[in-house]
Amino acid sequence: MINDSRLEYIFIRTCIVFLHYLTPASIIYTVFLIASYIFGIPRPHTPLAINVIAVAESLFYLVVFLPYSAYLQRAAVHPPVPSRAERKALFEKCYKFIPDPDTYLDRWFLGAPQEEIKHDNVKEFIQWAFFNRGGEAGDDEEELHEYVAAYETLVGRKFEPGRGKAESLRLTLDPIDMLHRSLAWYMCVGFVDLLTYINLLRAGFHFHRTSLSRFFTLFPFRPQAVLTTKRSPAKYTTYWHRPHTSTTHLPVLFIHGIGIGLYPYVPFLSDINSAKDLPAGDGSGGQIGIIALEIHPVSFRLTHAPLSPAVLCAEIASILNQHGYSQVVLATHSYGSVIATHLLAHAETAPMIADMVLIDPVTILLHLPDVAYNFTRRQPQSASQHQLWYFASMDMGVAHSLARHFFWSENVLWKEALEGRDVTVSLAGRDLIVNTEAVGRYLAEGSEDADDERDVEIMPDVSEEGGLLLHEGWKHRPWRGKGIDILWFDDLDHAQVFDTPATRRPVLEAIRAYSANSGNSSGTATVVDES
């Protein structure tokens, strides 16, 4: 993620204008070309390359984008409606962790005036959030009224009867907002993909492709995939693998976030075994194995829809089994925490996950509106917000993945799901997507030494109102390697922890420590995989 300087703002807006208006300009020029041939209109001489690009961009918009975007607008297939007991338990759990009730409603209702958020508006939102549907209340009227009354208690006021003009954010029911991507943009994605391929090969990784019969199901096409002889045991999931030769450490499974694939993570993945200020490999000459999955639906590609949790977990299990990995240290970034949630809940994969490192996770306290609002509805202002909005939020594949296959109640990750494992969570103080303050407080609450004076200090407030100021020492607590640890980077934004060796180092140290501790205690680090 870029920073928010004036120069970076000008740069990102210029890139967006060029990429966004290339297609309209191409269509206008192509219409002029056709008209000039039909009606004999004189035209200036232009290079053949410009004519080819204009026609190709126009055809791509008309033949690919328009029909495909209409196809993607199909209604989501929601998960089954939970039982009443399950709904109540989920509601109570969410209700307990709403740090700012007014902001909670303001974001979920897209900044609508309070007087326009009436009883039926709140009921409609609750139907989507906890019943996985819209429409009439039917037999659920009594239960819905109970939940609306609870929200009234939360915000300290009664909602007026009837329906106001407010519209709530109902991600999987609302129309999908997406913007066209030019053919030139996809060529850039393909070029970056080739660079990633070369860099990972140089770092000792091997690419595992799916069947060649699926070559045309991913665009931009990957000619380099034809060159590899290694096959993924999964039907849809490709991955990169660095062989595991350590006898004292566990291998690592890495799952990336929304973006251009594995390209931004190449230095991070390379440093797991080759950081200059850390011992090489496992310290005794052995190499820590790494599997880095490729999640194409959120990687700026045109491809299949996101896999269901059951199918994806089964594919990941088959990949781990292929290499003889009965247990791994799981490291994820951003959207990768969604998949982590499913791996922990799936009976086959849960025992395979030892300790975990969650970097910029988006699934903790997912019932809060920040992630959904910031990623899909916020009007961009700064350079980083424009970068997120245009290149990620408005991408066809990403928008479809979130609006039709992202069901928050399935993806939310609660603290109790982490019990029994050592977990490090890396949070950025300037994160433009996640409410990291709320997430950090939630994770730190009830942890060992949470009430110690080193962790919570009361100091005089210098404000005019006087009183006391609460300093949250959980941000600066030394890493312990047990229970839930928090790495707090006060001056970083989302994904910036990967940008420099200094910021990567604490995360790498956590991964390597978990790999060593789990490998020594579990007896599963004896795998030697040369494939």
PDB file of N, CA and C in Angstrom, residues 300-343:
ATOM      1  N   PHE A 300      -6.824 -10.335  -9.186  1.00  0.00           N
ATOM      2  CA  PHE A 300      -6.958  -9.493 -10.375  1.00  0.00           C
ATOM      3  C   PHE A 300      -6.964 -10.312 -11.660  1.00  0.00           C
ATOM      4  N   ARG A 301      -7.499 -11.516 -11.588  1.00  0.00           N
ATOM      5  CA  ARG A 301      -7.624 -12.366 -12.770  1.00  0.00           C
ATOM      6  C   ARG A 301      -9.099 -12.587 -13.105  1.00  0.00           C
ATOM      7  N   LEU A 302      -9.345 -13.023 -14.322  1.00  0.00           N
ATOM      8  CA  LEU A 302     -10.659 -13.531 -14.708  1.00  0.00           C
ATOM      9  C   LEU A 302     -10.586 -15.046 -14.613  1.00  0.00           C
ATOM     10  N   THR A 303     -11.373 -15.615 -13.728  1.00  0.00           N
ATOM     11  CA  THR A 303     -11.251 -17.048 -13.478  1.00  0.00           C
ATOM     12  C   THR A 303     -12.520 -17.553 -12.810  1.00  0.00           C
ATOM     13  N   HIS A 304     -12.449 -18.741 -12.230  1.00  0.00           N
ATOM     14  CA  HIS A 304     -13.594 -19.342 -11.562  1.00  0.00           C
ATOM     15  C   HIS A 304     -13.974 -18.558 -10.312  1.00  0.00           C
ATOM     16  N   ALA A 305     -15.174 -18.779  -9.832  1.00  0.00           N
ATOM     17  CA  ALA A 305     -15.630 -18.147  -8.594  1.00  0.00           C
ATOM     18  C   ALA A 305     -14.865 -18.732  -7.415  1.00  0.00           C
ATOM     19  N   PRO A 306     -14.835 -18.024  -6.289  1.00  0.00           N
ATOM     20  CA  PRO A 306     -14.175 -18.589  -5.097  1.00  0.00           C
ATOM     21  C   PRO A 306     -14.768 -19.946  -4.735  1.00  0.00           C
ATOM     22  N   LEU A 307     -13.904 -20.846  -4.295  1.00  0.00           N
ATOM     23  CA  LEU A 307     -14.353 -22.174  -3.911  1.00  0.00           C
ATOM     24  C   LEU A 307     -15.110 -22.115  -2.591  1.00  0.00           C
ATOM     25  N   SER A 308     -16.021 -23.028  -2.400  1.00  0.00           N
ATOM     26  CA  SER A 308     -16.704 -23.123  -1.113  1.00  0.00           C
ATOM     27  C   SER A 308     -15.693 -23.523  -0.051  1.00  0.00           C
ATOM     28  N   PRO A 309     -15.948 -23.191   1.219  1.00  0.00           N
ATOM     29  CA  PRO A 309     -14.999 -23.557   2.275  1.00  0.00           C
ATOM     30  C   PRO A 309     -14.660 -25.040   2.292  1.00  0.00           C
ATOM     31  N   ALA A 310     -15.653 -25.892   2.104  1.00  0.00           N
ATOM     32  CA  ALA A 310     -15.399 -27.338   2.148  1.00  0.00           C
ATOM     33  C   ALA A 310     -14.484 -27.780   1.013  1.00  0.00           C
ATOM     34  N   VAL A 311     -14.732 -27.264  -0.196  1.00  0.00           N
ATOM     35  CA  VAL A 311     -13.917 -27.653  -1.348  1.00  0.00           C
ATOM     36  C   VAL A 311     -12.495 -27.113  -1.201  1.00  0.00           C
ATOM     37  N   LEU A 312     -12.368 -25.861  -0.794  1.00  0.00           N
ATOM     38  CA  LEU A 312     -11.039 -25.276  -0.653  1.00  0.00           C
ATOM     39  C   LEU A 312     -10.224 -25.995   0.420  1.00  0.00           C
ATOM     40  N   CYS A 313     -10.848 -26.297   1.559  1.00  0.00           N
ATOM     41  CA  CYS A 313     -10.126 -27.009   2.623  1.00  0.00           C
ATOM     42  C   CYS A 313      -9.696 -28.394   2.156  1.00  0.00           C
ATOM     43  N   ALA A 314     -10.551 -29.052   1.399  1.00  0.00           N
ATOM     44  CA  ALA A 314     -10.199 -30.372   0.879  1.00  0.00           C
ATOM     45  C   ALA A 314      -9.013 -30.279  -0.081  1.00  0.00           C
ATOM     46  N   GLU A 315      -8.987 -29.226  -0.911  1.00  0.00           N
ATOM     47  CA  GLU A 315      -7.866 -29.063  -1.835  1.00  0.00           C
ATOM     48  C   GLU A 315      -6.571 -28.761  -1.085  1.00  0.00           C
ATOM     49  N   ILE A 316      -6.650 -27.917  -0.061  1.00  0.00           N
ATOM     50  CA  ILE A 316      -5.445 -27.609   0.720  1.00  0.00           C
ATOM     51  C   ILE A 316      -4.949 -28.861   1.440  1.00  0.00           C
ATOM     52  N   ALA A 317      -5.870 -29.649   1.989  1.00  0.00           N
ATOM     53  CA  ALA A 317      -5.472 -30.899   2.651  1.00  0.00           C
ATOM     54  C   ALA A 317      -4.773 -31.826   1.667  1.00  0.00           C
ATOM     55  N   SER A 318      -5.278 -31.897   0.435  1.00  0.00           N
ATOM     56  CA  SER A 318      -4.646 -32.772  -0.561  1.00  0.00           C
ATOM     57  C   SER A 318      -3.240 -32.289  -0.905  1.00  0.00           C
ATOM     58  N   ILE A 319      -3.039 -30.968  -0.933  1.00  0.00           N
ATOM     59  CA  ILE A 319      -1.712 -30.416  -1.218  1.00  0.00           C
ATOM     60  C   ILE A 319      -0.743 -30.753  -0.092  1.00  0.00           C
ATOM     61  N   LEU A 320      -1.172 -30.568   1.155  1.00  0.00           N
ATOM     62  CA  LEU A 320      -0.301 -30.887   2.287  1.00  0.00           C
ATOM     63  C   LEU A 320       0.022 -32.386   2.320  1.00  0.00           C
ATOM     64  N   ASN A 321      -0.977 -33.195   2.068  1.00  0.00           N
ATOM     65  CA  ASN A 321      -0.755 -34.647   2.059  1.00  0.00           C
ATOM     66  C   ASN A 321       0.188 -35.058   0.932  1.00  0.00           C
ATOM     67  N   GLN A 322       0.095 -34.356  -0.189  1.00  0.00           N
ATOM     68  CA  GLN A 322       0.959 -34.661  -1.327  1.00  0.00           C
ATOM     69  C   GLN A 322       2.433 -34.587  -0.933  1.00  0.00           C
ATOM     70  N   HIS A 323       2.752 -33.647  -0.036  1.00  0.00           N
ATOM     71  CA  HIS A 323       4.148 -33.452   0.370  1.00  0.00           C
ATOM     72  C   HIS A 323       4.453 -34.081   1.718  1.00  0.00           C
ATOM     73  N   GLY A 324       3.522 -34.830   2.264  1.00  0.00           N
ATOM     74  CA  GLY A 324       3.755 -35.523   3.522  1.00  0.00           C
ATOM     75  C   GLY A 324       3.757 -34.631   4.734  1.00  0.00           C
ATOM     76  N   TYR A 325       3.101 -33.474   4.643  1.00  0.00           N
ATOM     77  CA  TYR A 325       3.076 -32.531   5.762  1.00  0.00           C
ATOM     78  C   TYR A 325       1.851 -32.799   6.619  1.00  0.00           C
ATOM     79  N   SER A 326       2.062 -33.419   7.752  1.00  0.00           N
ATOM     80  CA  SER A 326       0.942 -33.686   8.649  1.00  0.00           C
ATOM     81  C   SER A 326       0.607 -32.490   9.513  1.00  0.00           C
ATOM     82  N   GLN A 327       1.560 -31.551   9.644  1.00  0.00           N
ATOM     83  CA  GLN A 327       1.332 -30.316  10.391  1.00  0.00           C
ATOM     84  C   GLN A 327       2.191 -29.209   9.814  1.00  0.00           C
ATOM     85  N   VAL A 328       1.636 -27.990   9.830  1.00  0.00           N
ATOM     86  CA  VAL A 328       2.365 -26.832   9.316  1.00  0.00           C
ATOM     87  C   VAL A 328       2.118 -25.634  10.219  1.00  0.00           C
ATOM     88  N   VAL A 329       3.022 -24.672  10.144  1.00  0.00           N
ATOM     89  CA  VAL A 329       2.785 -23.354  10.725  1.00  0.00           C
ATOM     90  C   VAL A 329       2.045 -22.543   9.666  1.00  0.00           C
ATOM     91  N   LEU A 330       0.915 -21.970  10.032  1.00  0.00           N
ATOM     92  CA  LEU A 330       0.094 -21.224   9.072  1.00  0.00           C
ATOM     93  C   LEU A 330       0.388 -19.733   9.190  1.00  0.00           C
ATOM     94  N   ALA A 331       0.734 -19.117   8.065  1.00  0.00           N
ATOM     95  CA  ALA A 331       0.927 -17.670   8.001  1.00  0.00           C
ATOM     96  C   ALA A 331       0.005 -17.122   6.926  1.00  0.00           C
ATOM     97  N   THR A 332      -0.770 -16.095   7.263  1.00  0.00           N
ATOM     98  CA  THR A 332      -1.703 -15.526   6.296  1.00  0.00           C
ATOM     99  C   THR A 332      -1.593 -14.017   6.291  1.00  0.00           C
ATOM    100  N   HIS A 333      -2.017 -13.446   5.175  1.00  0.00           N
ATOM    101  CA  HIS A 333      -2.113 -11.988   5.106  1.00  0.00           C
ATOM    102  C   HIS A 333      -3.518 -11.585   4.674  1.00  0.00           C
ATOM    103  N   SER A 334      -4.115 -10.650   5.402  1.00  0.00           N
ATOM    104  CA  SER A 334      -5.372  -9.999   5.041  1.00  0.00           C
ATOM    105  C   SER A 334      -6.461 -11.017   4.703  1.00  0.00           C
ATOM    106  N   TYR A 335      -6.886 -11.095   3.441  1.00  0.00           N
ATOM    107  CA  TYR A 335      -7.945 -12.024   3.031  1.00  0.00           C
ATOM    108  C   TYR A 335      -7.582 -13.470   3.345  1.00  0.00           C
ATOM    109  N   GLY A 336      -6.294 -13.769   3.448  1.00  0.00           N
ATOM    110  CA  GLY A 336      -5.887 -15.125   3.808  1.00  0.00           C
ATOM    111  C   GLY A 336      -6.429 -15.560   5.146  1.00  0.00           C
ATOM    112  N   SER A 337      -6.763 -14.606   6.032  1.00  0.00           N
ATOM    113  CA  SER A 337      -7.343 -14.972   7.327  1.00  0.00           C
ATOM    114  C   SER A 337      -8.738 -15.561   7.165  1.00  0.00           C
ATOM    115  N   VAL A 338      -9.420 -15.252   6.055  1.00  0.00           N
ATOM    116  CA  VAL A 338     -10.707 -15.893   5.766  1.00  0.00           C
ATOM    117  C   VAL A 338     -10.510 -17.390   5.601  1.00  0.00           C
ATOM    118  N   ILE A 339      -9.495 -17.745   4.830  1.00  0.00           N
ATOM    119  CA  ILE A 339      -9.217 -19.160   4.600  1.00  0.00           C
ATOM    120  C   ILE A 339      -8.717 -19.818   5.875  1.00  0.00           C
ATOM    121  N   ALA A 340      -7.965 -19.068   6.684  1.00  0.00           N
ATOM    122  CA  ALA A 340      -7.523 -19.603   7.975  1.00  0.00           C
ATOM    123  C   ALA A 340      -8.712 -19.970   8.845  1.00  0.00           C
ATOM    124  N   THR A 341      -9.733 -19.131   8.852  1.00  0.00           N
ATOM    125  CA  THR A 341     -10.941 -19.419   9.621  1.00  0.00           C
ATOM    126  C   THR A 341     -11.542 -20.750   9.214  1.00  0.00           C
ATOM    127  N   HIS A 342     -11.609 -21.002   7.916  1.00  0.00           N
ATOM    128  CA  HIS A 342     -12.191 -22.251   7.430  1.00  0.00           C
ATOM    129  C   HIS A 342     -11.289 -23.450   7.744  1.00  0.00           C
ATOM    130  N   LEU A 343      -9.977 -23.260   7.635  1.00  0.00           N
ATOM    131  CA  LEU A 343      -9.063 -24.359   7.943  1.00  0.00           C
ATOM    132  C   LEU A 343      -9.198 -24.788   9.403  1.00  0.00           C
TER     133      LEU A 343
END
